[in-house]
Coordinates of C-alpha atoms in Angstrom, one line a residue:
M1 CA 67.8 -10.6 -47.8
T2 CA 63.7 -9.3 -47.9
F3 CA 60.6 -10.2 -46.2
N4 CA 57.5 -8.4 -45.3
L5 CA 56.4 -7.4 -41.8
R6 CA 52.7 -8.5 -42.6
Q7 CA 53.9 -11.9 -43.1
V8 CA 54.8 -11.6 -39.3
Y9 CA 51.2 -10.6 -38.5
A10 CA 49.7 -13.3 -40.8
F11 CA 52.2 -15.9 -39.5
A12 CA 50.7 -15.0 -35.6
R13 CA 47.1 -15.0 -36.8
E14 CA 47.4 -18.7 -38.4
Y15 CA 49.7 -20.4 -35.9
H16 CA 50.2 -18.4 -32.5
Q17 CA 47.1 -16.3 -31.8
K18 CA 46.8 -14.3 -28.7
R19 CA 43.3 -14.6 -27.2
D20 CA 41.8 -11.4 -26.0
S21 CA 40.9 -13.1 -22.8
Q22 CA 44.7 -13.5 -22.0
K23 CA 46.2 -11.4 -19.5
E24 CA 48.9 -9.0 -19.7
I25 CA 51.7 -10.6 -18.7
Q26 CA 55.4 -8.8 -17.8
Y27 CA 59.0 -9.8 -18.3
G28 CA 60.6 -9.8 -15.0
T29 CA 64.0 -11.3 -13.4
A30 CA 63.3 -14.7 -14.9
G31 CA 61.8 -13.5 -18.2
F32 CA 58.3 -14.4 -18.9
R33 CA 56.9 -17.4 -16.5
S34 CA 53.2 -19.0 -16.6
H35 CA 51.2 -21.9 -16.8
A36 CA 52.3 -23.6 -20.2
D37 CA 49.0 -23.6 -21.9
N38 CA 49.3 -19.7 -22.1
L39 CA 52.6 -19.1 -23.6
D40 CA 52.4 -20.0 -27.3
Y41 CA 51.9 -16.6 -28.4
V42 CA 54.6 -15.7 -25.9
M43 CA 57.1 -17.8 -27.2
Y44 CA 56.5 -16.4 -30.8
R45 CA 57.0 -12.9 -30.0
M46 CA 60.1 -13.7 -28.2
G47 CA 61.7 -15.4 -31.3
L48 CA 60.8 -12.2 -33.2
L49 CA 62.2 -10.1 -30.3
A50 CA 65.4 -12.4 -30.1
V51 CA 66.2 -11.4 -34.0
L52 CA 65.6 -7.8 -33.1
R53 CA 68.1 -7.9 -30.3
S54 CA 70.4 -9.9 -32.2
R55 CA 70.3 -7.2 -35.2
A56 CA 70.5 -4.3 -32.7
K57 CA 73.7 -5.9 -31.4
G58 CA 75.4 -6.0 -34.7
G59 CA 74.4 -9.5 -35.6
Q60 CA 75.8 -11.1 -32.2
V61 CA 74.1 -14.1 -31.0
I62 CA 70.9 -14.1 -28.8
G63 CA 69.9 -16.7 -26.6
V64 CA 66.4 -17.9 -26.0
M65 CA 66.1 -20.2 -23.3
I66 CA 62.5 -22.1 -22.6
T67 CA 62.5 -23.0 -19.0
A68 CA 60.6 -22.3 -15.8
S69 CA 63.6 -23.3 -13.6
H70 CA 62.3 -24.5 -9.8
N71 CA 58.5 -23.8 -10.8
P72 CA 56.2 -27.0 -10.9
E73 CA 55.7 -29.2 -14.1
Q74 CA 52.7 -27.6 -15.4
D75 CA 54.5 -24.2 -15.7
N76 CA 57.2 -23.1 -18.6
G77 CA 58.7 -19.8 -19.4
V78 CA 61.0 -18.0 -21.6
K79 CA 63.6 -15.6 -21.0
L80 CA 66.6 -14.0 -23.5
V81 CA 70.5 -14.0 -23.2
D82 CA 72.4 -11.1 -24.0
P83 CA 75.9 -11.4 -26.0
M84 CA 78.2 -11.7 -23.1
G85 CA 75.9 -14.2 -21.5
E86 CA 74.3 -11.9 -19.4
M87 CA 70.4 -11.1 -18.7
L88 CA 68.7 -9.1 -21.1
E89 CA 69.2 -5.5 -20.9
Q90 CA 66.8 -3.6 -18.9
S91 CA 65.3 -1.2 -21.5
W92 CA 64.6 -4.3 -23.5
E93 CA 62.4 -5.8 -20.7
R94 CA 60.0 -3.0 -21.4
L95 CA 60.2 -3.7 -25.3
A96 CA 59.7 -7.3 -24.5
T97 CA 56.7 -6.6 -22.3
D98 CA 55.1 -4.3 -24.7
L99 CA 55.5 -6.7 -27.3
V100 CA 53.9 -9.6 -25.7
N101 CA 51.0 -7.9 -24.8
V102 CA 49.9 -5.9 -28.0
S103 CA 47.2 -7.7 -30.0
D104 CA 47.5 -9.7 -33.0
A105 CA 46.4 -6.8 -35.0
D106 CA 48.8 -4.1 -33.9
L107 CA 51.9 -6.8 -33.6
E108 CA 53.2 -5.7 -37.0
G109 CA 53.4 -1.8 -35.9
Q110 CA 55.1 -2.7 -32.8
I111 CA 57.7 -4.6 -34.5
A112 CA 58.2 -1.7 -36.7
K113 CA 58.3 0.7 -33.7
I114 CA 60.6 -1.1 -32.3
S115 CA 63.0 -1.4 -35.5
A116 CA 62.3 2.2 -36.0
E117 CA 63.2 3.3 -32.1
Q118 CA 66.4 1.2 -31.9
G119 CA 67.9 1.7 -35.4
I120 CA 67.3 -1.7 -36.5
D121 CA 67.8 -2.6 -40.2
N122 CA 65.6 -6.0 -40.6
N123 CA 67.6 -6.7 -43.5
E124 CA 70.7 -7.2 -41.7
P125 CA 71.7 -10.9 -40.5
A126 CA 70.6 -12.0 -37.3
K127 CA 71.7 -15.3 -35.0
V128 CA 69.6 -16.9 -32.1
Y129 CA 70.8 -20.3 -30.2
V130 CA 67.9 -21.6 -28.6
G131 CA 67.6 -23.9 -25.7
M132 CA 64.9 -26.1 -23.4
D133 CA 64.4 -27.9 -20.1
T134 CA 63.0 -31.2 -19.9
R135 CA 59.2 -29.9 -19.2
Y136 CA 56.9 -32.3 -21.6
H137 CA 55.5 -29.0 -23.3
S138 CA 59.1 -27.6 -24.0
P139 CA 59.3 -29.0 -27.8
Q140 CA 55.9 -27.4 -29.0
L141 CA 56.8 -24.3 -27.2
A142 CA 60.4 -24.3 -28.9
K143 CA 58.4 -24.8 -31.8
A144 CA 56.8 -21.2 -31.5
V145 CA 60.0 -19.8 -30.7
L146 CA 61.8 -21.2 -34.0
N147 CA 58.6 -20.1 -35.8
G148 CA 59.2 -16.4 -34.5
I149 CA 62.9 -16.6 -35.6
A150 CA 62.0 -17.9 -38.9
A151 CA 59.3 -15.1 -39.5
L152 CA 61.7 -12.5 -39.1
K153 CA 64.3 -14.3 -41.2
G154 CA 66.9 -14.9 -38.5
S155 CA 69.2 -17.7 -38.5
V156 CA 69.1 -20.2 -35.4
R157 CA 70.9 -23.0 -33.8
D158 CA 68.4 -25.2 -32.0
F159 CA 70.3 -27.0 -28.9
G160 CA 67.7 -28.9 -27.8
I161 CA 67.7 -30.1 -23.9
V162 CA 70.4 -28.0 -22.0
T163 CA 70.7 -26.4 -18.6
T164 CA 70.0 -22.7 -18.6
P165 CA 74.0 -22.1 -17.6
M166 CA 75.0 -24.0 -20.7
L167 CA 73.1 -21.7 -23.1
H168 CA 74.4 -18.9 -21.3
Y169 CA 77.9 -20.6 -21.8
F170 CA 77.0 -21.3 -25.8
V171 CA 76.2 -17.8 -26.5
T172 CA 79.3 -16.4 -24.8
C173 CA 81.7 -18.6 -26.6
S174 CA 80.6 -17.5 -29.8
N175 CA 80.5 -13.9 -29.4
T176 CA 84.0 -14.0 -27.9
D177 CA 85.2 -15.6 -31.1
L178 CA 85.9 -18.9 -29.2
A179 CA 87.8 -17.2 -26.5
Y180 CA 85.7 -18.4 -23.7
G181 CA 85.6 -22.0 -25.1
L182 CA 83.9 -24.1 -27.5
P183 CA 79.9 -23.5 -27.9
T184 CA 79.2 -27.2 -27.5
E185 CA 77.8 -29.7 -24.8
E186 CA 81.2 -31.5 -25.1
G187 CA 83.1 -28.2 -25.3
Y188 CA 81.2 -27.1 -21.9
M189 CA 82.2 -30.4 -20.2
T190 CA 85.5 -30.9 -21.2
K191 CA 86.3 -27.0 -20.1
L192 CA 85.3 -27.8 -16.7
L193 CA 86.7 -31.6 -15.9
T194 CA 89.9 -30.5 -17.4
A195 CA 90.0 -27.6 -14.8
F196 CA 88.9 -29.9 -12.0
K197 CA 90.9 -32.3 -12.6
R198 CA 94.1 -30.3 -13.2
I199 CA 93.4 -28.9 -9.7
R200 CA 92.7 -32.2 -7.7
G201 CA 95.7 -34.2 -8.8
N202 CA 95.8 -37.7 -7.9
T203 CA 94.6 -37.0 -4.4
F204 CA 91.0 -37.9 -4.6
A205 CA 90.6 -37.9 -0.5
K206 CA 92.1 -35.3 1.9
G207 CA 91.7 -34.9 5.6
N208 CA 87.7 -35.4 6.5
Y209 CA 87.1 -35.0 2.8
T210 CA 86.1 -37.6 0.6
N211 CA 85.2 -38.0 -3.0
K212 CA 81.7 -39.1 -2.5
V213 CA 78.3 -37.0 -3.3
F214 CA 74.8 -37.6 -3.5
Y215 CA 73.1 -35.5 -6.3
D216 CA 69.5 -34.8 -6.4
G217 CA 68.6 -33.7 -10.1
A218 CA 65.2 -32.5 -9.4
N219 CA 63.9 -34.8 -12.1
G220 CA 65.0 -32.1 -14.6
V221 CA 68.0 -31.3 -17.2
G222 CA 70.6 -31.2 -14.4
S223 CA 70.2 -35.1 -13.9
L224 CA 70.3 -35.8 -17.5
K225 CA 73.6 -33.9 -18.1
M226 CA 75.4 -35.0 -14.5
L227 CA 74.8 -38.4 -15.7
G228 CA 77.0 -37.4 -18.8
F229 CA 79.5 -35.9 -16.2
V230 CA 79.5 -38.9 -14.4
R231 CA 80.9 -41.2 -17.0
K232 CA 83.7 -38.7 -17.4
F233 CA 84.8 -38.1 -13.8
D234 CA 87.1 -41.2 -13.9
G235 CA 87.1 -41.6 -10.5
Y236 CA 88.2 -37.9 -9.8
L237 CA 84.6 -37.8 -8.2
D238 CA 82.1 -40.2 -7.0
V239 CA 78.6 -38.9 -7.8
K240 CA 75.5 -40.9 -7.0
V241 CA 72.3 -39.2 -9.0
F242 CA 68.9 -39.6 -7.7
N243 CA 65.6 -38.0 -8.6
S244 CA 66.4 -38.4 -12.6
N245 CA 63.1 -39.7 -14.0
G246 CA 60.2 -38.2 -12.1
K247 CA 58.1 -35.1 -12.2
I248 CA 60.3 -31.9 -12.1
N249 CA 61.0 -30.1 -8.9
F250 CA 58.2 -32.4 -7.1
N251 CA 59.2 -32.7 -3.6
C252 CA 62.6 -32.2 -4.8
G253 CA 65.4 -30.0 -5.9
A254 CA 67.2 -27.0 -4.6
D255 CA 63.9 -24.8 -4.1
F256 CA 62.4 -27.6 -2.3
V257 CA 65.2 -28.2 0.1
K258 CA 65.8 -24.8 0.7
T259 CA 62.3 -23.7 1.2
N260 CA 61.2 -26.6 3.6
Q261 CA 64.4 -27.1 5.2
R262 CA 64.7 -31.0 5.0
A263 CA 65.8 -33.5 2.5
P264 CA 64.1 -34.4 -0.5
H265 CA 62.0 -37.0 -1.3
G266 CA 63.8 -39.8 -3.3
I267 CA 66.9 -40.0 -1.3
P268 CA 68.4 -43.0 -1.3
E269 CA 66.9 -45.2 1.7
D270 CA 70.5 -46.7 3.0
L271 CA 72.1 -43.1 3.2
E272 CA 74.5 -42.9 6.1
P273 CA 74.4 -40.3 8.6
N274 CA 76.6 -37.1 7.7
A275 CA 76.7 -38.1 3.8
R276 CA 77.4 -35.2 1.7
C277 CA 74.2 -34.2 -0.6
V278 CA 73.3 -31.6 -3.3
S279 CA 70.2 -30.7 -4.7
V280 CA 69.9 -28.5 -8.1
D281 CA 67.0 -27.2 -9.5
G282 CA 64.8 -27.8 -13.1
D283 CA 67.2 -26.1 -15.1
A284 CA 70.2 -26.6 -12.9
D285 CA 71.4 -22.8 -12.2
R286 CA 70.7 -23.3 -8.3
V287 CA 72.6 -25.6 -6.2
V288 CA 72.4 -26.1 -2.2
Y289 CA 74.3 -28.5 -0.2
Y290 CA 73.1 -30.6 3.1
Y291 CA 73.5 -33.5 5.2
T292 CA 71.6 -35.3 8.0
D293 CA 73.6 -36.2 11.2
E294 CA 73.7 -39.0 13.4
D295 CA 70.6 -37.6 15.6
G296 CA 68.6 -37.3 12.3
V297 CA 69.0 -33.6 12.3
F298 CA 69.0 -31.8 8.9
H299 CA 71.9 -29.3 8.4
L300 CA 71.7 -26.8 5.3
L301 CA 74.4 -25.2 3.5
D302 CA 72.5 -22.7 0.7
G303 CA 74.0 -20.0 -1.0
D304 CA 75.2 -18.0 1.8
R305 CA 77.3 -20.8 2.8
I306 CA 78.8 -21.5 -0.5
A307 CA 79.3 -17.5 -1.2
T308 CA 81.5 -17.4 2.2
L309 CA 83.4 -20.8 1.2
I310 CA 84.4 -19.7 -2.3
A311 CA 85.1 -16.1 -1.1
G312 CA 87.5 -17.5 2.0
Y313 CA 89.1 -20.0 -0.8
L314 CA 89.7 -17.1 -3.3
K315 CA 90.9 -14.4 -0.9
E316 CA 93.6 -16.8 0.6
L317 CA 94.8 -17.5 -3.2
V318 CA 95.2 -14.1 -3.9
E319 CA 96.9 -12.9 -1.0
K320 CA 99.2 -16.0 -1.6
C321 CA 99.9 -15.4 -5.3
G322 CA 100.4 -11.5 -4.1
V323 CA 98.2 -9.9 -6.8
E324 CA 96.9 -6.6 -5.9
L325 CA 93.0 -7.3 -6.7
E326 CA 89.7 -5.8 -5.2
M327 CA 87.6 -8.7 -4.2
G328 CA 83.7 -8.0 -2.9
L329 CA 80.9 -10.2 -2.2
V330 CA 77.5 -9.3 -3.2
Q331 CA 74.1 -10.5 -1.4
T332 CA 70.8 -9.9 -1.2
A333 CA 68.5 -8.8 1.7
Y334 CA 67.4 -12.7 2.2
A335 CA 71.1 -13.1 3.1
N336 CA 71.2 -14.4 6.7
G337 CA 72.6 -11.9 8.6
A338 CA 75.4 -14.4 10.5
S339 CA 76.5 -14.8 7.0
T340 CA 77.1 -11.6 6.6
D341 CA 78.7 -10.9 9.8
Y342 CA 81.2 -13.8 9.2
I343 CA 82.2 -12.2 5.9
V344 CA 82.9 -8.9 7.1
N345 CA 84.3 -9.6 10.4
Q346 CA 86.3 -12.8 9.7
L347 CA 87.0 -13.1 6.1
K348 CA 87.7 -9.3 5.9
V349 CA 85.9 -9.3 2.4
P350 CA 83.8 -6.3 1.7
V351 CA 80.1 -7.1 1.3
A352 CA 77.7 -5.2 -1.0
C353 CA 73.6 -5.7 -0.9
A354 CA 72.0 -5.6 -4.4
P355 CA 68.0 -5.9 -5.1
T356 CA 66.6 -9.7 -5.7
G357 CA 67.4 -11.2 -8.7
V358 CA 70.7 -12.5 -10.3
K359 CA 70.9 -10.0 -12.9
H360 CA 71.2 -7.1 -10.0
L361 CA 73.9 -8.8 -8.3
H362 CA 76.0 -9.9 -11.3
H363 CA 75.8 -6.1 -12.1
K364 CA 77.0 -5.1 -8.7
A365 CA 79.8 -8.0 -8.6
L366 CA 81.3 -6.1 -11.7
D367 CA 82.1 -3.4 -9.6
Y368 CA 85.4 -5.5 -8.4
D369 CA 88.3 -7.2 -9.8
V370 CA 86.8 -10.4 -8.2
G371 CA 83.3 -10.5 -7.4
V372 CA 81.6 -13.1 -5.7
Y373 CA 77.6 -13.3 -5.6
F374 CA 75.1 -15.7 -4.3
E375 CA 71.7 -15.5 -3.8
A376 CA 70.5 -17.6 -0.4
N377 CA 68.6 -19.8 -2.8
G378 CA 71.9 -21.0 -4.4
H379 CA 72.1 -18.9 -7.6
G380 CA 75.3 -17.3 -8.2
T381 CA 78.8 -17.5 -9.9
V382 CA 82.1 -15.5 -9.5
I383 CA 83.4 -12.8 -11.9
Y384 CA 87.1 -12.0 -12.7
N385 CA 87.6 -9.0 -14.9
A386 CA 90.0 -9.0 -17.6
E387 CA 92.8 -7.1 -15.7
A388 CA 92.4 -9.5 -12.9
K389 CA 93.0 -12.3 -15.4
K390 CA 95.8 -10.8 -16.9
R391 CA 97.9 -9.7 -13.4
I392 CA 97.1 -13.6 -12.5
A393 CA 98.3 -14.9 -15.4
A394 CA 101.5 -12.6 -15.3
A395 CA 102.1 -13.6 -11.7
S396 CA 101.9 -17.8 -12.9
K397 CA 105.0 -16.9 -15.0
D398 CA 106.9 -14.3 -13.0
E399 CA 110.2 -16.0 -12.3
S400 CA 110.7 -13.1 -9.8
L401 CA 108.2 -14.6 -7.4
A402 CA 108.7 -17.6 -5.0
Q403 CA 107.2 -20.6 -6.4
E404 CA 104.5 -20.5 -4.1
Q405 CA 103.1 -17.6 -5.4
R406 CA 103.5 -18.9 -8.9
D407 CA 101.9 -21.9 -7.7
A408 CA 98.8 -20.2 -6.0
A409 CA 98.5 -18.1 -9.1
K410 CA 98.2 -21.2 -11.5
L411 CA 96.0 -22.5 -9.1
L412 CA 93.8 -19.5 -9.2
L413 CA 93.8 -19.7 -13.1
S414 CA 92.4 -23.1 -13.2
T415 CA 89.7 -22.0 -10.8
I416 CA 88.8 -19.3 -13.3
D417 CA 88.3 -22.2 -15.8
L418 CA 86.2 -24.2 -13.5
T419 CA 83.8 -20.8 -13.2
N420 CA 80.6 -20.3 -15.4
E421 CA 81.3 -16.4 -15.1
T422 CA 78.1 -15.9 -17.5
V423 CA 75.7 -17.0 -14.9
G424 CA 75.0 -18.9 -11.7
D425 CA 75.6 -22.5 -12.9
A426 CA 74.6 -25.6 -10.6
I427 CA 77.1 -28.1 -12.4
S428 CA 80.0 -25.5 -12.1
D429 CA 79.4 -24.1 -8.6
M430 CA 79.2 -27.7 -7.5
L431 CA 82.7 -28.5 -8.8
L432 CA 83.9 -25.2 -7.1
V433 CA 82.5 -26.2 -3.8
E434 CA 84.2 -29.7 -4.2
T435 CA 87.3 -28.1 -5.0
V436 CA 87.3 -26.0 -2.2
L437 CA 86.3 -28.8 0.3
H438 CA 89.0 -30.9 -0.9
Y439 CA 91.5 -28.0 -0.5
R440 CA 90.7 -27.5 3.0
G441 CA 90.2 -31.5 3.8
W442 CA 86.8 -30.4 5.3
S443 CA 83.6 -32.5 5.3
L444 CA 80.4 -30.6 5.3
Q445 CA 80.1 -30.9 9.6
D446 CA 83.7 -28.9 9.2
W447 CA 82.3 -26.2 6.6
F448 CA 78.9 -25.9 8.9
A449 CA 80.8 -25.2 11.7
A450 CA 82.1 -22.2 10.1
Y451 CA 79.3 -19.9 11.9
S452 CA 75.8 -20.2 13.2
D453 CA 73.0 -19.3 11.3
L454 CA 70.2 -17.0 12.9
P455 CA 66.9 -18.6 12.8
N456 CA 65.0 -17.6 9.6
V457 CA 61.9 -17.9 8.2
L458 CA 60.1 -17.0 4.7
M459 CA 56.4 -17.0 4.3
K460 CA 54.0 -15.2 1.9
V461 CA 50.9 -13.1 2.4
K462 CA 48.3 -12.7 -0.6
V463 CA 47.2 -9.2 -1.4
E464 CA 44.8 -7.7 -3.7
D465 CA 47.4 -5.6 -5.8
R466 CA 51.3 -6.0 -5.0
N467 CA 51.7 -3.2 -7.0
V468 CA 51.1 -1.1 -4.1
F469 CA 54.4 -2.1 -2.8
T470 CA 57.7 0.0 -3.4
T471 CA 60.9 -0.7 -1.8
T472 CA 64.4 0.6 -1.7
D473 CA 67.7 0.3 -0.2
A474 CA 68.5 -3.1 -2.1
E475 CA 64.5 -3.9 -1.1
R476 CA 65.2 -3.7 2.8
V477 CA 63.0 -0.7 3.1
C478 CA 59.3 -0.4 2.2
V479 CA 58.5 2.9 1.3
K480 CA 54.8 2.3 0.1
P481 CA 52.4 1.5 1.7
E482 CA 53.2 4.7 3.5
G483 CA 53.5 3.8 7.4
L484 CA 54.3 0.2 7.2
Q485 CA 57.9 0.4 7.5
D486 CA 57.5 2.0 10.3
A487 CA 55.0 -0.7 12.2
I488 CA 57.6 -2.9 10.7
N489 CA 60.4 -1.6 12.7
E490 CA 58.3 -1.3 15.7
I491 CA 57.8 -5.1 15.6
V492 CA 61.5 -5.9 15.0
A493 CA 62.6 -3.6 17.9
K494 CA 61.1 -6.2 20.4
Y495 CA 63.1 -9.1 19.2
P496 CA 67.1 -9.6 19.9
H497 CA 69.0 -9.4 16.7
G498 CA 65.6 -9.0 14.7
R499 CA 65.3 -7.9 11.3
S500 CA 62.4 -8.5 8.7
F501 CA 61.8 -7.1 5.4
V502 CA 58.8 -7.4 2.9
R503 CA 58.9 -7.3 -1.0
P504 CA 56.3 -7.8 -3.4
S505 CA 56.7 -10.8 -5.6
G506 CA 57.6 -10.6 -9.6
T507 CA 55.3 -12.9 -10.9
E508 CA 52.1 -13.1 -8.5
D509 CA 50.0 -10.8 -5.9
V510 CA 51.5 -11.9 -3.0
V511 CA 54.1 -10.4 -0.5
R512 CA 57.0 -12.2 0.7
V513 CA 57.8 -11.8 4.4
Y514 CA 61.5 -12.7 5.5
A515 CA 62.3 -12.8 9.3
E516 CA 65.4 -13.5 11.3
S517 CA 66.2 -13.4 15.1
E518 CA 68.2 -14.8 18.0
T519 CA 65.7 -17.8 18.5
K520 CA 63.8 -20.2 16.4
D521 CA 60.3 -19.4 18.3
G522 CA 61.0 -15.8 18.3
T523 CA 62.0 -15.7 14.6
L524 CA 57.9 -17.5 13.8
Q525 CA 56.5 -14.8 16.1
L526 CA 58.4 -12.1 14.3
A527 CA 57.2 -13.5 10.9
L528 CA 53.7 -13.8 12.1
E529 CA 53.3 -10.2 13.3
V530 CA 54.6 -8.6 9.9
A531 CA 52.6 -10.7 8.1
N532 CA 49.4 -9.8 10.2
V533 CA 50.7 -6.0 9.9
V534 CA 50.9 -6.5 5.9
F535 CA 47.6 -8.1 5.6
D536 CA 45.8 -5.4 7.7
R537 CA 47.6 -2.5 6.3
A538 CA 48.0 -3.5 2.6
G539 CA 44.8 -5.5 1.4
G540 CA 45.4 -8.9 2.3
V541 CA 42.8 -11.3 0.8
G542 CA 42.0 -14.8 1.9
A543 CA 42.8 -16.4 5.2
R544 CA 44.8 -14.2 7.8
P545 CA 48.4 -15.4 8.1
E546 CA 48.5 -18.1 11.1
L547 CA 51.6 -19.3 13.0
A548 CA 50.6 -23.3 11.8
K549 CA 50.9 -21.9 8.2
I550 CA 54.5 -20.7 8.3

């Protein structure tokens, strides 16, 4: 296999030009994300980088996912998936940023530079898997990725429209010689459904739990794939799908429900009070639950609640089977303080805090034998290390143990099969939640009653330059601008159970302000005071933050 690097440059100039006027773009937690019109050259170069990454990893499969997740329909994005389904290694994020921002004239040289620095032989094989969400511009952007792969002579498998977690799953399956499963959509569905049905058995309803759930697909790929699951549930779960053919994420989906603290548009008009509802996001890697009671009051069960539900269930099974395992739960600074208190003092499970971004939580969760991680937005999963799986499997077959212990170990093994350990997966997580609720015989009201959230609010402050902000302690402390954290501390001290932190956005010049305290009014006032301090001391632009805009 031979090729000329000049062909890469020529192809870019002919079909995927980078205009001189295009602004610099950075590879963040979610990869590159922008208005779709700005991404053609980015996609082409990410196709190139995927081939380089595959060769750097000895020819293992690398994934390229085209999606803007919970962003509006006009946006799109792209991110790379590493061999074990994890996010792209951080050192390669810098390489991605450098590659995307060089001029067309310097592209050939940048490819050569990366190849030399990483010891890449560009005559070696490379394999890339590509997937995309349902946005109308995704197919055209996918062609740019495929052209990039072809330019560097990589081989490709195009999966078309899939959820982001499915692509992560496919990559992992291939790089584990199918030990994790079959790298096909049918293989993915079969693995989850087999485990779900095995755990549920023949009892579809139990206690206060009924097997009916209303599913908001955010008008994205999650609705499309759930309709496929619906045909295979065979009565084990009755899922009513809505928001399946409109504008992606528009007034619906997990981010809308979480941010606005209310049910999405499109919800069935004849929905009964307390009906169990779930929303995913545009690429189906986030999930939140909610219900509206008889008095019309909305109740949200977000990622914090999901984490506590799953952690409590797993801790019980681990204790029942008698296997010595270290279990931990990882949260971000956005986790409600009440949830952290419940996990530590009621569940007795250690809690660690990681910076925002699922890659940080995933990495921290690897410190445990069983690591549960969720962001409050509903993005998360459970990771079991190889030794934990080995011990659990041994316990399931150990005749010296009581039948109850062996049964608990078998149930735990099935729960592992139901989990997409590679990344947060809305469909897998939903099935996990349904499994735990069924196991407990709980309705959403029973689940919600476990603890009471502290009132909280999240708002944005526009600033001239987000790069003047530096944070530490998992983003809970602002180091720069100097003196800002002291001012925040003074404000927080005035509010019972008060907590607030600020962090710069990874994609736009805004600062996110989180606040929580004992009362709703106090929380709103706390957020407003902190937002105005940020505005005054850190280059706020536009309208001053106002209470009515929170």
